[in-house]
Short mmCIF file of C-alpha atoms in Angstrom, two decimals:
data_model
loop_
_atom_site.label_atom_id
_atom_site.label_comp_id
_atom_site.label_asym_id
_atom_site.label_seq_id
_atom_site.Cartn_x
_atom_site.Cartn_y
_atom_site.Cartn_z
CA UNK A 1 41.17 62.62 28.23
CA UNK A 2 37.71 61.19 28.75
CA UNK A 3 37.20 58.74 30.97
CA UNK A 4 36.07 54.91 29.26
CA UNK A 5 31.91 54.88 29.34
CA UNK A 6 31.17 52.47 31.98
CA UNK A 7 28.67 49.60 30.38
CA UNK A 8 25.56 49.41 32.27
CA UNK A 9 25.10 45.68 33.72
CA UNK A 10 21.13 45.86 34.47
CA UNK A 11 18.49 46.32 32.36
CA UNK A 12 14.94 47.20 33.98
CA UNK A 13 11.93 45.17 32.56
CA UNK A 14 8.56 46.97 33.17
CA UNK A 15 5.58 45.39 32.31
CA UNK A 16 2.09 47.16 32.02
CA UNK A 17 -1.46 47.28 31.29
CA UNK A 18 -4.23 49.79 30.87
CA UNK A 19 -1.78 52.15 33.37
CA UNK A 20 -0.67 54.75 30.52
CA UNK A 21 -0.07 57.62 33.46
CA UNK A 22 1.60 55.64 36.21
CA UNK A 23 3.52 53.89 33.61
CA UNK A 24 4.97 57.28 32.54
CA UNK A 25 5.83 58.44 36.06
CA UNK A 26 7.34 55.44 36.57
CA UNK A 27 9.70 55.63 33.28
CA UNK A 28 10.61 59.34 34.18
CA UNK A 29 11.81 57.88 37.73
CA UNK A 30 14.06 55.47 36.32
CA UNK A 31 15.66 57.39 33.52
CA UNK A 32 16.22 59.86 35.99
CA UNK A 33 18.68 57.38 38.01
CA UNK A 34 22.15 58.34 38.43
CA UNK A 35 23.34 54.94 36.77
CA UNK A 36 20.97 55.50 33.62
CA UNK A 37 19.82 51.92 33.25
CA UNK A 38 18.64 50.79 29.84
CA UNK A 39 14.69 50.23 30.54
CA UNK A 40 12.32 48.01 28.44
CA UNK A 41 8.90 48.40 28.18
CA UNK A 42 6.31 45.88 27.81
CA UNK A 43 3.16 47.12 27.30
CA UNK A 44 0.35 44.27 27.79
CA UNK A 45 -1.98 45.11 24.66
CA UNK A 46 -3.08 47.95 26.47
CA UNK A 47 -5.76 49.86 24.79
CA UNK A 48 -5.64 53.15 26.31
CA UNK A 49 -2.75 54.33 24.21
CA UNK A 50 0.23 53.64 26.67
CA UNK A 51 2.29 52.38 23.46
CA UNK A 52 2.20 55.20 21.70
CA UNK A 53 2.72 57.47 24.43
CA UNK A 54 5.49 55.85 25.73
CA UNK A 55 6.85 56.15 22.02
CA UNK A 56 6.17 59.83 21.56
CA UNK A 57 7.87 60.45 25.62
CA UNK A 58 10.66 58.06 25.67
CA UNK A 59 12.36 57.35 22.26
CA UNK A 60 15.58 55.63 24.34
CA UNK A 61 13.28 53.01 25.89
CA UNK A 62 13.05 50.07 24.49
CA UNK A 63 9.40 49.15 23.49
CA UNK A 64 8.05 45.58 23.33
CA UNK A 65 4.26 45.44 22.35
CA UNK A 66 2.38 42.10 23.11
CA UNK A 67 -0.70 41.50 21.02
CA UNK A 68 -2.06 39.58 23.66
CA UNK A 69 -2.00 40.39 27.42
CA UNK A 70 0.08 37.62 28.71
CA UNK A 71 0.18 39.01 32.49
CA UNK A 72 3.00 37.72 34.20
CA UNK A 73 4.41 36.20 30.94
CA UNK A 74 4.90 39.87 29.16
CA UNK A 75 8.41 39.65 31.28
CA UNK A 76 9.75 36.65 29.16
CA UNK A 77 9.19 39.24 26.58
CA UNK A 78 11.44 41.62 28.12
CA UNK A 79 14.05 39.18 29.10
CA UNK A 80 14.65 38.61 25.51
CA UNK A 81 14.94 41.75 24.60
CA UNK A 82 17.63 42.73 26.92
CA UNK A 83 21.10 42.76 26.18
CA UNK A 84 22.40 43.06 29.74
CA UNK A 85 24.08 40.29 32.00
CA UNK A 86 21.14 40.71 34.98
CA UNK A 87 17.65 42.09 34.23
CA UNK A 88 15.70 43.93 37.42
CA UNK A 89 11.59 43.66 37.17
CA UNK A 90 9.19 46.42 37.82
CA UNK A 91 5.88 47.34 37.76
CA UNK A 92 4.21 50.18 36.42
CA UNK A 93 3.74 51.62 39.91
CA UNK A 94 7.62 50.55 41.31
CA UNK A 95 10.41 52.08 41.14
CA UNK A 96 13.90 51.25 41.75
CA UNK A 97 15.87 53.94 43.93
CA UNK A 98 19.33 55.27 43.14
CA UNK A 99 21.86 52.66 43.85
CA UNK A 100 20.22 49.93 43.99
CA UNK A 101 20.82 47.82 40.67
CA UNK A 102 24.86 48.93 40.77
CA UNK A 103 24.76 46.96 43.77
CA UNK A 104 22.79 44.03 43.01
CA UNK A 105 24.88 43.56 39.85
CA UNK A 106 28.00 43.79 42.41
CA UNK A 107 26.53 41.17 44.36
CA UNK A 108 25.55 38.79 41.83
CA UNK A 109 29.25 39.39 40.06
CA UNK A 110 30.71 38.51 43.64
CA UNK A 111 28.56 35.17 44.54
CA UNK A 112 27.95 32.94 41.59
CA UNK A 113 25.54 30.64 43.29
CA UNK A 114 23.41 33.18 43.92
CA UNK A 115 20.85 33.72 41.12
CA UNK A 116 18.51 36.45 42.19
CA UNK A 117 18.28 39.17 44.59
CA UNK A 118 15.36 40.49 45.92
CA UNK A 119 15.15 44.21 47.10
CA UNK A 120 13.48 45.72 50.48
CA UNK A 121 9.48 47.39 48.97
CA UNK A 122 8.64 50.53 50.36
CA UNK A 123 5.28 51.75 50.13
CA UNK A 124 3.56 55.14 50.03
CA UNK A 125 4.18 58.10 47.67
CA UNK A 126 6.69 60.42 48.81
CA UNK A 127 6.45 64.16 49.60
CA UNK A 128 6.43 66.12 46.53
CA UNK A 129 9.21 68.49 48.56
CA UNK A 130 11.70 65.21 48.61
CA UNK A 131 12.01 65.26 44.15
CA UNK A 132 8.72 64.68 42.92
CA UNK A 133 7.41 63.53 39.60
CA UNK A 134 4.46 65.38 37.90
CA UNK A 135 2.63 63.89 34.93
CA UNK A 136 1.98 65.77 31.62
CA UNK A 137 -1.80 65.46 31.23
CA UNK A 138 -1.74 63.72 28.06
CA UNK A 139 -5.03 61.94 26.75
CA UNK A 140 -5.18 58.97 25.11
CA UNK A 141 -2.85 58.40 22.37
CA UNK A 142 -1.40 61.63 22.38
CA UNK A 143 2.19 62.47 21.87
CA UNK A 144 4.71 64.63 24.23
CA UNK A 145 3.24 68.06 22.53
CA UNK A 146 6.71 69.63 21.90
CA UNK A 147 7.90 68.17 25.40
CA UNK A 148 10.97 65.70 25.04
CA UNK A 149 8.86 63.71 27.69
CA UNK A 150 5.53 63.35 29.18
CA UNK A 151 6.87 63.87 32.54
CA UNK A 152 8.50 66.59 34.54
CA UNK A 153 10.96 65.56 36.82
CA UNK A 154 11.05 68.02 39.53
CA UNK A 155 14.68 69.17 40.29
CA UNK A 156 16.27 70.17 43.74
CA UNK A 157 16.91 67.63 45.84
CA UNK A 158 17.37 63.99 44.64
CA UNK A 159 16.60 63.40 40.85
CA UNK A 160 13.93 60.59 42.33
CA UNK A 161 11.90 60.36 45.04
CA UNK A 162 13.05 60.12 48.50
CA UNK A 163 11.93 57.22 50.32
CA UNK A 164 11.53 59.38 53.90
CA UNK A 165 8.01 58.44 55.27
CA UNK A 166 7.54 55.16 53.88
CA UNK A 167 6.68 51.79 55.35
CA UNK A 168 8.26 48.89 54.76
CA UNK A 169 5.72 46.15 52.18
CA UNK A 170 4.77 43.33 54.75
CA UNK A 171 6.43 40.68 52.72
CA UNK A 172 9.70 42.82 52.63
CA UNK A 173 9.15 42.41 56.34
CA UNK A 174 8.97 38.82 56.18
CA UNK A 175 12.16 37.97 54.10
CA UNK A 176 13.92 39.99 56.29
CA UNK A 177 12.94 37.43 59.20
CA UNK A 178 13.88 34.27 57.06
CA UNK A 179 15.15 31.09 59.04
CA UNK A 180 16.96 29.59 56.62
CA UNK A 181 21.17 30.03 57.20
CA UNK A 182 22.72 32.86 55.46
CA UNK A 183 26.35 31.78 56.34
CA UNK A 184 29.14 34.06 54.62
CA UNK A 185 26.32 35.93 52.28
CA UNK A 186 25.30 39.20 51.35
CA UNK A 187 21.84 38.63 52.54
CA UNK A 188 18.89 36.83 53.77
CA UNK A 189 18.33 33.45 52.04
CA UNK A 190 14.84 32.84 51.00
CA UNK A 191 12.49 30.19 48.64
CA UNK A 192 10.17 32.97 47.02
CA UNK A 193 10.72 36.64 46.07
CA UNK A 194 8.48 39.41 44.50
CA UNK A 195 8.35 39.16 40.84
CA UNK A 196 8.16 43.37 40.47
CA UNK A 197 11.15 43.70 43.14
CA UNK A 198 13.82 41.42 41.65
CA UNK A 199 17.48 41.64 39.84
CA UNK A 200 18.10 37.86 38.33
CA UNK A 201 21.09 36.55 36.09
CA UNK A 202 19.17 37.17 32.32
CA UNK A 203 20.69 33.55 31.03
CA UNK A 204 19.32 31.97 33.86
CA UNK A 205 15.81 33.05 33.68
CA UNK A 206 15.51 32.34 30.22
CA UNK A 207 16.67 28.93 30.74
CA UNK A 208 14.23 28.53 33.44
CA UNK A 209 11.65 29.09 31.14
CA UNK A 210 10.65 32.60 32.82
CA UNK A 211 6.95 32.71 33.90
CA UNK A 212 4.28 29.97 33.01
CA UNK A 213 1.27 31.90 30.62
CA UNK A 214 -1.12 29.45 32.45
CA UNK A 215 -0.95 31.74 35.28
CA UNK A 216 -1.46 34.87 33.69
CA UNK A 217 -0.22 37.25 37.19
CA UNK A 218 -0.61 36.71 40.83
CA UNK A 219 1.76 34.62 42.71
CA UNK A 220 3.41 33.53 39.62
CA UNK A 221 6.59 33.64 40.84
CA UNK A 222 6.54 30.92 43.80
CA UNK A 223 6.78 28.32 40.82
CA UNK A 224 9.99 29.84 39.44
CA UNK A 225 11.43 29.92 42.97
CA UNK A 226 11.05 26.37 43.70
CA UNK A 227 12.44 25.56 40.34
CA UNK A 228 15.14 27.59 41.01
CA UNK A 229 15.82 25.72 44.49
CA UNK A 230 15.17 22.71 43.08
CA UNK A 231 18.53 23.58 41.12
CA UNK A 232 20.35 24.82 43.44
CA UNK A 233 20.19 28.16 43.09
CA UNK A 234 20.16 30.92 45.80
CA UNK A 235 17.56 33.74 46.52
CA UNK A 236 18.81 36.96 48.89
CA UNK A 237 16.52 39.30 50.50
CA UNK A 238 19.27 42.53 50.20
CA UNK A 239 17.51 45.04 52.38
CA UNK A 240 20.28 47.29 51.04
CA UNK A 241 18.15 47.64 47.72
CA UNK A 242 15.43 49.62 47.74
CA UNK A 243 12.04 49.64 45.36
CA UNK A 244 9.51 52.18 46.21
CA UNK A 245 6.07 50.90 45.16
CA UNK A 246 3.10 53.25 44.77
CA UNK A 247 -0.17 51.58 44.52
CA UNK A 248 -1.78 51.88 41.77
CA UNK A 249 -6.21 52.82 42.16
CA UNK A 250 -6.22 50.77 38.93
CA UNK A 251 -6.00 47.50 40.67
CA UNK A 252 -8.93 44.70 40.73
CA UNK A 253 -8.65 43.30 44.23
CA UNK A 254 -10.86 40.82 43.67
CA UNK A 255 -9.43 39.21 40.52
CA UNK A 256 -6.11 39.43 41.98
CA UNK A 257 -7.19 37.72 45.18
CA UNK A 258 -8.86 34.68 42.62
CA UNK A 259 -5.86 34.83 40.99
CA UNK A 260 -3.50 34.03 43.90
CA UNK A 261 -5.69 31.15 45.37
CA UNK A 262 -5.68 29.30 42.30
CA UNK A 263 -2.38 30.06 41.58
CA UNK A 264 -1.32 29.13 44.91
CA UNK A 265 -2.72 25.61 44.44
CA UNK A 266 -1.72 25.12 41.16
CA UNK A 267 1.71 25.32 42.40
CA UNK A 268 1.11 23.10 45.21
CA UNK A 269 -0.08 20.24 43.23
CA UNK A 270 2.78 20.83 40.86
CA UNK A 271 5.24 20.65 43.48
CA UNK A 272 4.72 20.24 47.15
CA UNK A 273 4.30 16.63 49.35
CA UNK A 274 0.24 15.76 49.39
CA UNK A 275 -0.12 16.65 53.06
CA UNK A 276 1.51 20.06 51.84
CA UNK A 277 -0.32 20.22 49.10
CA UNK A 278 -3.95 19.47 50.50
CA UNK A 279 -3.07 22.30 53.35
CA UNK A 280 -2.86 24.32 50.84
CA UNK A 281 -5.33 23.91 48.60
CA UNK A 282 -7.48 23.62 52.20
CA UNK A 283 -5.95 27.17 53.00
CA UNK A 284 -6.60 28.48 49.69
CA UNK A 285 -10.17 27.23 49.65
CA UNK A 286 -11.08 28.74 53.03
CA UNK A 287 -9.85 32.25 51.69
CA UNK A 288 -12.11 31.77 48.91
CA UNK A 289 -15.28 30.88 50.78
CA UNK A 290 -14.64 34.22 53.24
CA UNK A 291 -14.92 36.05 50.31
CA UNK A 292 -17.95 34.60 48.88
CA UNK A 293 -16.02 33.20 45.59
CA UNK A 294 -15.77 29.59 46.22
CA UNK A 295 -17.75 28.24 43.12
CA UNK A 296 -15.95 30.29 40.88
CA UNK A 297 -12.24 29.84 42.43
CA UNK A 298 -13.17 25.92 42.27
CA UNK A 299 -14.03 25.80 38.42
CA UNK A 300 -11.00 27.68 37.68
CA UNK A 301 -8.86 25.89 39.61
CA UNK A 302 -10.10 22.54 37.58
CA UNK A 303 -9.63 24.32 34.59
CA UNK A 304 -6.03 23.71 35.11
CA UNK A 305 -5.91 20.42 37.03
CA UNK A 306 -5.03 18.05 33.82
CA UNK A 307 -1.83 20.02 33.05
CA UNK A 308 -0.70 21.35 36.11
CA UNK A 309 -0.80 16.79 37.51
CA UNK A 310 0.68 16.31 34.19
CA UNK A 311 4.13 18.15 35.31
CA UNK A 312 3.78 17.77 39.17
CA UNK A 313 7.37 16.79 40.06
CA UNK A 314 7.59 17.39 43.96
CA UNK A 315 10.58 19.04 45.66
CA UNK A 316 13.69 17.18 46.74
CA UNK A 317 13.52 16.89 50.79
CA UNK A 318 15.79 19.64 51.44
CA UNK A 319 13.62 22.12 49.31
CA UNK A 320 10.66 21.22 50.97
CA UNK A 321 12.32 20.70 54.72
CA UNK A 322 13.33 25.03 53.99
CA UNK A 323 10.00 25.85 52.70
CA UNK A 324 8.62 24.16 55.85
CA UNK A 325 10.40 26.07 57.93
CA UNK A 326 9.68 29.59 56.12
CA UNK A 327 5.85 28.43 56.18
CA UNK A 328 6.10 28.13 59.85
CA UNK A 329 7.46 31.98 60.43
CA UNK A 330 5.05 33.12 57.83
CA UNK A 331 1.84 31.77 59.71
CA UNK A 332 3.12 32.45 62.61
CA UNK A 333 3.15 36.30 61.34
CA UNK A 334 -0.10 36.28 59.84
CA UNK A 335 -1.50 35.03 63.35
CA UNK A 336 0.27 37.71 65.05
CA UNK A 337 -1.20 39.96 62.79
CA UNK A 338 -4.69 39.00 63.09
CA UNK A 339 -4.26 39.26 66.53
CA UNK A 340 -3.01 42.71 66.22
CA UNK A 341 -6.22 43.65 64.01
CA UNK A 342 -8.40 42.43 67.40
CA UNK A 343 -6.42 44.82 69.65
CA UNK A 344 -6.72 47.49 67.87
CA UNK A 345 -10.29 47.14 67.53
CA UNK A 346 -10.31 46.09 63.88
CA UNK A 347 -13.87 46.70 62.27
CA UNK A 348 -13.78 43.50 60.01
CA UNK A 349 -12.04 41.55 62.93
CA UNK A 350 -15.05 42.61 65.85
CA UNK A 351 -16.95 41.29 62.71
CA UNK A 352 -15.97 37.63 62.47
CA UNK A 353 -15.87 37.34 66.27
CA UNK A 354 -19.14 38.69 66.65
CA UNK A 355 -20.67 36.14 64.49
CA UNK A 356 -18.77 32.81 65.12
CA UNK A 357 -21.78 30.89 63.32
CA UNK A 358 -21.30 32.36 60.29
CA UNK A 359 -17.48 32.12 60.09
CA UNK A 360 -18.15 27.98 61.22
CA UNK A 361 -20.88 27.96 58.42
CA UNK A 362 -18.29 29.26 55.78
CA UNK A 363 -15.76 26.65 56.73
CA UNK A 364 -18.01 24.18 56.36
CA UNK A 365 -19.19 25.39 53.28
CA UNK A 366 -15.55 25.24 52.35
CA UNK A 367 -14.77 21.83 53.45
CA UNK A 368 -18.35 20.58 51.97
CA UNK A 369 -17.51 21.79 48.34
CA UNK A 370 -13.85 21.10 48.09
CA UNK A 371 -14.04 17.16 49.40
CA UNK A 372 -15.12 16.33 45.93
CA UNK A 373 -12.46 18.48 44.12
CA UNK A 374 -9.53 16.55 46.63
CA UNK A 375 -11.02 13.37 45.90
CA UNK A 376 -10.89 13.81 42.47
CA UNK A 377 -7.11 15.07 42.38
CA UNK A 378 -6.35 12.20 44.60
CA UNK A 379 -7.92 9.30 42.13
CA UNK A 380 -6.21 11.12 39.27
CA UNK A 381 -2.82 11.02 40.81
CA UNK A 382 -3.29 7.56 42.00
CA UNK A 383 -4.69 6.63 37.83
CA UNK A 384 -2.23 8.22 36.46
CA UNK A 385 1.60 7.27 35.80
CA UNK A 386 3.12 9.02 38.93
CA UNK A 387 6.11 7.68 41.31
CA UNK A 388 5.43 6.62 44.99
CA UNK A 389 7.27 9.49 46.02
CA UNK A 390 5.32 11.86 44.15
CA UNK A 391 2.65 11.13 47.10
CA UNK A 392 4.85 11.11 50.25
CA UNK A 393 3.70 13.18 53.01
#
């Protein structure tokens, strides 16, 4: 008598763009998982014919083309697509490894109050001896060439990659260190998470709204976390579930690293204290000016200021009294780290020390061209119609 088929309970969201070949690796590694989770594909408006290849490859997967490239949005896409009680996020260079979404579902069935787990990012790409993953070779637009998929998964060992040799993602390492009480649960609590690394209730990030277009991708995800704390919700790091990422070469450093500074104050105004926001819009600034894109990072960041003062509704005190906290471990790291870089001799570390005057000039520089940007958000918080506690410190 056969056994009753076992519904899966996790759906896996990818989203992509422009990344036709580590999208297909990717796809390969999660079909191959013992659990067979139903995957859905959200292809950006690529144009270098990921849609169709994924097509020709992968008939089972679930296809959603966006005519636009909505970044970070494209998941919302997914989300509604999925028929699934929790939906897990990935990139097109992530992976989830065998295991892990059985057990976030198991977790998330177990603590109600709990509305997302975040998994433990490993990064590197794994000996090809451990189960590797070879793409087909196809060009643009071209189909699977008599091959039921673009990809051969190697067979032998484990049916996807081993994650022997890895290090652990330094955020990963972070969570792991959280301060904030994890009394009776499965993990570590936390008040962010990493948008490609995530299993979350499906209902409940639809009726958060999912992620904001405005911020098209980088860092897009610290808004939904405060919303979600804001509610009431809780966030686990589960180092118990593993994602193996695998940079892509495809990635624009230097858009990203735009991306997150004005992201990062976007939120800040939208939802932190002022003295928590102007540290980090000072913070954000600084970064900026080391890297020579001040100007630009200022105009877009007022491209946004209207609507992003429009909704700023700051944090209830114990949101922000947590995120205080987790902002104290997290610089604390970063300084470590720094310091690490000057012990070890760091090239681009003996660099800044060796020229004090020009690191003192850039701060400056900083400080000189963002006093009229903070003045301005000031007068148009104090013009506009916001509470008195909207500007507590």
């Amino acid at each position: 008598m056969n056994e009753p088929r076992v519904l899966p309970r996790v759906s896996v969201i990818v989203l992509t763009h422009n990344r036709r070949e580590e999208l297909l690796t990717t796809v390969a590694r999660l079909l191959a998982l013992p659990e067979a989770p139903p995957v859905i594909v959200v292809d950006n408006a690529s144009t270098d014919g990921t849609a169709a290849a994924v097509a020709a490859c992968f008939p089972g997967v679930t296809l959603v083309r966006s005519e636009a490239n909505l970044g970070a949005a494209g998941r919302n896409l997914g989300a509604l697509r999925a028929r699934t009680p929790y939906v897990a996020f990935s990139d097109d260079d992530t992976d989830w490894q065998a295991g892990a979404l059985p057990r976030a579902a198991t977790l998330l069935d177990a603590f109600p109050a709990v509305g997302l787990v975040c998994a433990r990012v490993r990064i590197g790409i794994p000996p090809d001896a451990a189960g590797a993953v070879e793409t087909g070779g196809l060009a643009a637009g071209q189909g699977c060439a008599g091959a039921s998929t673009a990809i051969a998964v190697v067979t032998g060992a484990p049916a996807v990659a081993a994650t022997a040799g890895l290090v652990d993602d330094p955020s990963s390492r972070l969570m792991a260190r959280s301060p904030l009480r994890a009394d009776g649960l499965p993990g570590r609590p936390l008040l962010g998470f990493m948008a490609g690394a995530c299993v979350m209730r499906r209902d409940l990030f639809i009726a958060m709204g999912g992620y904001r277009r405005e911020f098209f991708i980088g860092g897009e995800e610290a808004l939904l976390a405060f919303d979600l704390a804001a509610a009431r919700w809780l966030m686990l790091y589960c180092a118990d579930l593993v994602v193996v990422h695998r940079p892509s070469p495809l990635r624009d450093a230097g858009t990203r690293r735009d991306l997150l500074a004005r992201n990062r104050v976007w939120v800040a105004w939208m939802r932190l204290p002022l003295a928590d926001a102007l540290r980090e819009t000072a913070e954000a600034l600084a970064d900026l000016a080391r890297a020579g894109r001040l100007r630009a990072g200022l105009g877009a960041i007022r491209r946004g200021l209207g609507w992003v003062l429009a909704e700023r509704r700051v944090l209830p005190h114990a949101v922000v009294r947590d995120w205080r906290r987790v902002e104290e471990v997290r610089r604390a790291d970063e300084a470590a780290r720094r310091l690490a870089e000057v012990d070890r001799g760091s090239v681009e570390a003996e660099r800044h020390i060796a020229r004090p005057a020009a690191t003192d000039a850039g701060a400056s520089t900083s400080a000189g061209a963002a006093e009229p940007f903070l003045r301005a958000t000031l007068e148009r918080l104090r013009g506009g119609s916001r509470q008195p506690d909207d500007l507590r410190p």
